[in-house]
Amino acid sequence: MFFRIIVVFVKKNLNIVTLMRYAIISDIHSNLEALRTALDHIGTLDVDEIVCLGDIVGYGPNPNECIELVTMHCSKTIKGNHDQAAVDLMQTVYMNRLAREAAMWTNKQLIPGAKDFLAHLPSKASIENAVLVHASPFEPEEWHYIMTGLDADIAFDYFDTPVCFIGHTHRAGEFVSQINGNHGNEKRIINVGSIGQPRDKDPKLSFGIFDTGTLAYENVRISYPIQKTVDKMHTAGLPSELAERLFYGL
Ligand code: ZN
């Protein structure tokens, strides 16, 4: 712990690239209960910084509050397709009915400062040994889904670091490249899963912990008060299908 504090101090003051431990969160989707639970838990872990891979808003009932927490806690934040749609309703033509309804509801709720923040988020960023995108390193703003090994094979050509972190599908998992069977050159695409709307049949919120020195990665899953979020969604008049799915992780 003491050593890590010195390393971070040296890094911040001398701009030397060195060991860092990151919490990587994604797809919060205006679920304040899930985000607060995740941040509280991250506070108990040995983590230097938190980064966010986008989709702060969309689907859930607390867009402004989630944006405020992200701006307070995350050192880097990437734009997601729902962040973009919430400030540019033209983008909702690419969405299904439920996502579109939620985007239009979100657009009405957002305070000017929050809209401005979402509109100016970058589509890509990097940390030591890893690149950060919302959907795919291949055409990041086209929001390609990486669901299969075939999808991942295309994406491996579009980053040069050992690891690329993604969200977007709301399914935690990892793809490893096979470059001539040589594991010395392998790259990894790691999906950290979703804080606010997991879809891998596990309703627990999901995020990742990454060590830029050892490249070690760990997926963390924890419970949060789902009923509270669901009650707020009903009160807000958001589509009930979007609320019920949270209980099942779908
Ligand atoms: Zn999402």
Short mmCIF file of C-alpha atoms and ligand atoms in Angstrom, two decimals:
data_model
loop_
_atom_site.label_atom_id
_atom_site.label_comp_id
_atom_site.label_asym_id
_atom_site.label_seq_id
_atom_site.Cartn_x
_atom_site.Cartn_y
_atom_site.Cartn_z
CA MET A 1 0.00 0.00 0.00
CA PHE A 2 2.73 2.46 1.04
CA PHE A 3 4.80 1.52 -1.99
CA ARG A 4 1.84 2.09 -4.29
CA ILE A 5 1.20 5.56 -2.88
CA ILE A 6 4.82 6.50 -3.62
CA VAL A 7 4.55 5.09 -7.15
CA VAL A 8 1.40 7.10 -7.85
CA PHE A 9 2.99 10.21 -6.37
CA VAL A 10 6.06 9.79 -8.57
CA LYS A 11 3.91 9.10 -11.63
CA LYS A 12 1.73 12.15 -11.12
CA ASN A 13 4.64 14.48 -10.49
CA LEU A 14 7.32 13.25 -12.86
CA ASN A 15 5.06 11.75 -15.52
CA ILE A 16 6.86 8.40 -15.40
CA VAL A 17 4.93 5.41 -16.73
CA THR A 18 4.68 2.88 -13.95
CA LEU A 19 2.52 0.41 -12.09
CA MET A 20 -1.13 1.37 -11.52
CA ARG A 21 -4.24 -0.50 -10.46
CA TYR A 22 -7.45 0.59 -12.16
CA ALA A 23 -11.09 -0.13 -11.51
CA ILE A 24 -12.80 -0.19 -14.94
CA ILE A 25 -16.55 0.40 -14.95
CA SER A 26 -18.99 0.55 -17.88
CA ASP A 27 -22.66 0.71 -18.84
CA ILE A 28 -24.02 2.36 -15.71
CA HIS A 29 -27.26 3.28 -17.51
CA SER A 30 -28.53 5.80 -14.92
CA ASN A 31 -28.71 3.11 -12.22
CA LEU A 32 -27.63 5.12 -9.18
CA GLU A 33 -28.05 2.29 -6.65
CA ALA A 34 -25.73 0.05 -8.68
CA LEU A 35 -23.17 2.83 -9.23
CA ARG A 36 -23.09 3.82 -5.54
CA THR A 37 -22.68 0.18 -4.50
CA ALA A 38 -19.83 -0.28 -6.98
CA LEU A 39 -18.03 2.90 -5.89
CA ASP A 40 -18.39 2.01 -2.20
CA HIS A 41 -16.88 -1.41 -2.88
CA ILE A 42 -14.08 0.02 -5.04
CA GLY A 43 -13.27 2.32 -2.10
CA THR A 44 -12.38 -0.77 -0.05
CA LEU A 45 -10.06 -2.14 -2.75
CA ASP A 46 -6.46 -1.19 -3.40
CA VAL A 47 -7.16 0.88 -6.52
CA ASP A 48 -5.35 4.01 -7.78
CA GLU A 49 -7.88 5.29 -10.31
CA ILE A 50 -11.30 4.54 -11.79
CA VAL A 51 -12.08 4.81 -15.52
CA CYS A 52 -15.49 4.56 -17.23
CA LEU A 53 -16.15 3.02 -20.67
CA GLY A 54 -19.40 4.88 -21.35
CA ASP A 55 -23.18 4.49 -21.39
CA ILE A 56 -23.49 6.44 -18.17
CA VAL A 57 -27.12 7.13 -19.11
CA GLY A 58 -30.05 5.47 -20.88
CA TYR A 59 -32.62 2.95 -19.46
CA GLY A 60 -32.46 3.96 -15.77
CA PRO A 61 -34.01 6.68 -13.59
CA ASN A 62 -31.01 8.82 -12.37
CA PRO A 63 -29.02 10.21 -15.34
CA ASN A 64 -27.85 13.50 -13.77
CA GLU A 65 -26.82 11.90 -10.48
CA CYS A 66 -24.81 9.19 -12.26
CA ILE A 67 -23.03 11.76 -14.45
CA GLU A 68 -22.14 13.76 -11.34
CA LEU A 69 -20.65 10.70 -9.60
CA VAL A 70 -18.69 9.72 -12.71
CA THR A 71 -17.21 13.21 -13.05
CA MET A 72 -16.23 13.10 -9.36
CA HIS A 73 -14.66 9.62 -9.36
CA CYS A 74 -13.40 8.73 -12.84
CA SER A 75 -10.09 9.99 -14.22
CA LYS A 76 -11.09 9.07 -17.81
CA THR A 77 -14.52 8.54 -19.36
CA ILE A 78 -15.39 7.29 -22.87
CA LYS A 79 -18.60 8.04 -24.79
CA GLY A 80 -21.18 5.25 -25.26
CA ASN A 81 -23.95 5.02 -27.85
CA HIS A 82 -26.61 5.79 -25.21
CA ASP A 83 -24.66 8.88 -24.06
CA GLN A 84 -24.61 10.06 -27.65
CA ALA A 85 -28.30 9.29 -28.26
CA ALA A 86 -29.36 11.16 -25.11
CA VAL A 87 -27.91 14.40 -26.47
CA ASP A 88 -28.55 13.77 -30.19
CA LEU A 89 -32.00 12.23 -30.64
CA MET A 90 -31.31 11.64 -34.37
CA GLN A 91 -29.17 8.71 -33.17
CA THR A 92 -32.21 6.99 -31.66
CA VAL A 93 -33.31 5.78 -35.12
CA TYR A 94 -30.70 3.02 -34.69
CA MET A 95 -32.23 1.89 -31.39
CA ASN A 96 -35.04 -0.48 -30.50
CA ARG A 97 -38.32 0.91 -29.16
CA LEU A 98 -37.48 0.56 -25.45
CA ALA A 99 -34.01 2.11 -25.79
CA ARG A 100 -35.47 4.94 -27.87
CA GLU A 101 -38.18 5.70 -25.30
CA ALA A 102 -35.56 5.73 -22.53
CA ALA A 103 -33.26 8.01 -24.58
CA MET A 104 -36.07 10.50 -25.15
CA TRP A 105 -36.98 10.43 -21.44
CA THR A 106 -33.29 10.92 -20.52
CA ASN A 107 -32.93 13.84 -22.95
CA LYS A 108 -35.74 15.67 -21.13
CA GLN A 109 -34.19 15.06 -17.67
CA LEU A 110 -30.60 16.10 -18.40
CA ILE A 111 -29.44 19.43 -17.01
CA PRO A 112 -27.39 21.61 -19.45
CA GLY A 113 -24.05 20.85 -17.79
CA ALA A 114 -24.68 17.11 -18.01
CA LYS A 115 -25.59 17.33 -21.71
CA ASP A 116 -22.44 19.30 -22.39
CA PHE A 117 -20.34 16.70 -20.55
CA LEU A 118 -21.82 13.80 -22.57
CA ALA A 119 -21.53 15.63 -25.89
CA HIS A 120 -17.79 16.18 -25.46
CA LEU A 121 -16.69 12.73 -24.31
CA PRO A 122 -13.97 11.07 -26.44
CA SER A 123 -14.61 7.77 -28.22
CA LYS A 124 -11.24 6.30 -27.26
CA ALA A 125 -8.58 6.69 -24.55
CA SER A 126 -5.63 4.75 -23.23
CA ILE A 127 -3.87 3.84 -20.01
CA GLU A 128 -0.55 2.03 -19.65
CA ASN A 129 -0.70 -1.25 -21.64
CA ALA A 130 -4.38 -0.92 -22.53
CA VAL A 131 -6.73 0.94 -24.83
CA LEU A 132 -10.25 1.91 -23.70
CA VAL A 133 -13.32 1.99 -25.98
CA HIS A 134 -17.04 1.52 -25.44
CA ALA A 135 -17.91 -1.00 -28.16
CA SER A 136 -14.95 -1.95 -30.38
CA PRO A 137 -11.52 -0.56 -31.27
CA PHE A 138 -12.62 -1.07 -34.91
CA GLU A 139 -14.60 2.08 -35.85
CA PRO A 140 -15.40 2.97 -32.20
CA GLU A 141 -18.31 5.28 -33.07
CA GLU A 142 -20.03 2.67 -35.24
CA TRP A 143 -20.73 0.71 -32.03
CA HIS A 144 -19.92 -2.77 -33.41
CA TYR A 145 -20.81 -5.57 -30.97
CA ILE A 146 -18.04 -7.99 -30.00
CA MET A 147 -20.05 -11.10 -29.10
CA THR A 148 -18.11 -13.92 -30.77
CA GLY A 149 -14.53 -14.96 -31.47
CA LEU A 150 -15.10 -13.92 -35.07
CA ASP A 151 -16.06 -10.38 -34.01
CA ALA A 152 -12.98 -10.28 -31.79
CA ASP A 153 -10.69 -11.46 -34.63
CA ILE A 154 -11.57 -8.34 -36.63
CA ALA A 155 -11.03 -6.07 -33.62
CA PHE A 156 -7.59 -7.47 -32.68
CA ASP A 157 -6.04 -5.69 -35.69
CA TYR A 158 -7.14 -2.27 -34.42
CA PHE A 159 -5.09 -1.89 -31.24
CA ASP A 160 -1.40 -2.23 -30.43
CA THR A 161 -1.47 -2.62 -26.64
CA PRO A 162 -1.60 -6.03 -24.86
CA VAL A 163 -5.19 -5.36 -23.74
CA CYS A 164 -8.29 -3.58 -25.05
CA PHE A 165 -11.13 -2.94 -22.58
CA ILE A 166 -14.72 -2.81 -23.82
CA GLY A 167 -18.30 -2.75 -22.52
CA HIS A 168 -21.43 -2.33 -24.71
CA THR A 169 -22.76 -5.93 -24.75
CA HIS A 170 -23.27 -5.92 -20.95
CA ARG A 171 -21.67 -9.38 -20.83
CA ALA A 172 -18.47 -9.84 -18.85
CA GLY A 173 -15.87 -11.97 -20.61
CA GLU A 174 -12.57 -12.16 -22.38
CA PHE A 175 -11.27 -12.95 -25.88
CA VAL A 176 -7.64 -13.95 -26.43
CA SER A 177 -5.93 -13.70 -29.82
CA GLN A 178 -4.05 -16.66 -31.28
CA ILE A 179 -1.12 -15.23 -33.21
CA ASN A 180 0.64 -18.21 -34.83
CA GLY A 181 0.16 -20.07 -31.57
CA ASN A 182 2.75 -17.77 -30.01
CA HIS A 183 1.45 -16.77 -26.60
CA GLY A 184 4.19 -14.17 -26.25
CA ASN A 185 2.33 -11.98 -28.71
CA GLU A 186 -1.22 -12.61 -27.63
CA LYS A 187 -3.64 -9.75 -27.18
CA ARG A 188 -6.75 -9.70 -25.00
CA ILE A 189 -10.10 -7.99 -25.45
CA ILE A 190 -11.73 -7.82 -22.03
CA ASN A 191 -15.38 -6.94 -21.51
CA VAL A 192 -15.83 -5.60 -17.97
CA GLY A 193 -19.60 -6.19 -18.02
CA SER A 194 -22.23 -3.69 -16.90
CA ILE A 195 -22.77 -1.78 -13.65
CA GLY A 196 -26.40 -0.88 -14.21
CA GLN A 197 -27.95 -3.49 -16.51
CA PRO A 198 -26.04 -6.82 -16.65
CA ARG A 199 -27.22 -9.16 -19.45
CA ASP A 200 -25.25 -12.32 -18.75
CA LYS A 201 -28.01 -13.94 -16.68
CA ASP A 202 -26.36 -12.74 -13.47
CA PRO A 203 -28.18 -9.70 -12.02
CA LYS A 204 -25.16 -8.71 -9.90
CA LEU A 205 -23.34 -5.56 -11.07
CA SER A 206 -20.05 -6.16 -12.88
CA PHE A 207 -16.75 -4.30 -13.24
CA GLY A 208 -13.02 -5.05 -13.59
CA ILE A 209 -9.76 -4.50 -11.75
CA PHE A 210 -6.62 -4.22 -13.91
CA ASP A 211 -2.98 -4.03 -12.90
CA THR A 212 -0.98 -2.23 -15.60
CA GLY A 213 2.29 -3.70 -14.33
CA THR A 214 1.45 -7.42 -14.22
CA LEU A 215 -1.49 -7.19 -16.70
CA ALA A 216 -3.51 -9.20 -14.17
CA TYR A 217 -7.27 -8.76 -14.54
CA GLU A 218 -10.10 -9.67 -12.18
CA ASN A 219 -13.86 -9.44 -12.76
CA VAL A 220 -15.86 -8.38 -9.69
CA ARG A 221 -19.59 -9.17 -9.24
CA ILE A 222 -21.64 -7.81 -6.34
CA SER A 223 -25.31 -7.44 -5.38
CA TYR A 224 -27.03 -4.07 -5.13
CA PRO A 225 -30.58 -3.00 -4.10
CA ILE A 226 -32.31 -3.78 -7.43
CA GLN A 227 -35.83 -3.25 -6.05
CA LYS A 228 -35.03 0.38 -5.25
CA THR A 229 -33.98 1.08 -8.86
CA VAL A 230 -37.02 -0.78 -10.19
CA ASP A 231 -39.40 1.23 -7.98
CA LYS A 232 -37.88 4.49 -9.22
CA MET A 233 -38.21 3.37 -12.85
CA HIS A 234 -41.91 2.63 -12.37
CA THR A 235 -42.43 6.02 -10.69
CA ALA A 236 -40.60 7.77 -13.54
CA GLY A 237 -42.84 6.06 -16.10
CA LEU A 238 -39.96 4.30 -17.87
CA PRO A 239 -40.95 1.11 -19.80
CA SER A 240 -41.64 -1.67 -17.27
CA GLU A 241 -39.75 -4.23 -19.42
CA LEU A 242 -36.56 -2.25 -18.72
CA ALA A 243 -37.20 -2.45 -14.98
CA GLU A 244 -38.12 -6.16 -14.75
CA ARG A 245 -35.07 -7.35 -16.71
CA LEU A 246 -32.79 -6.10 -13.92
CA PHE A 247 -34.00 -8.92 -11.62
CA TYR A 248 -32.90 -11.55 -14.14
CA GLY A 249 -29.75 -10.03 -15.58
CA LEU A 250 -31.22 -10.02 -19.07
ZN ZN B 1 -24.86 -0.07 -22.71
#
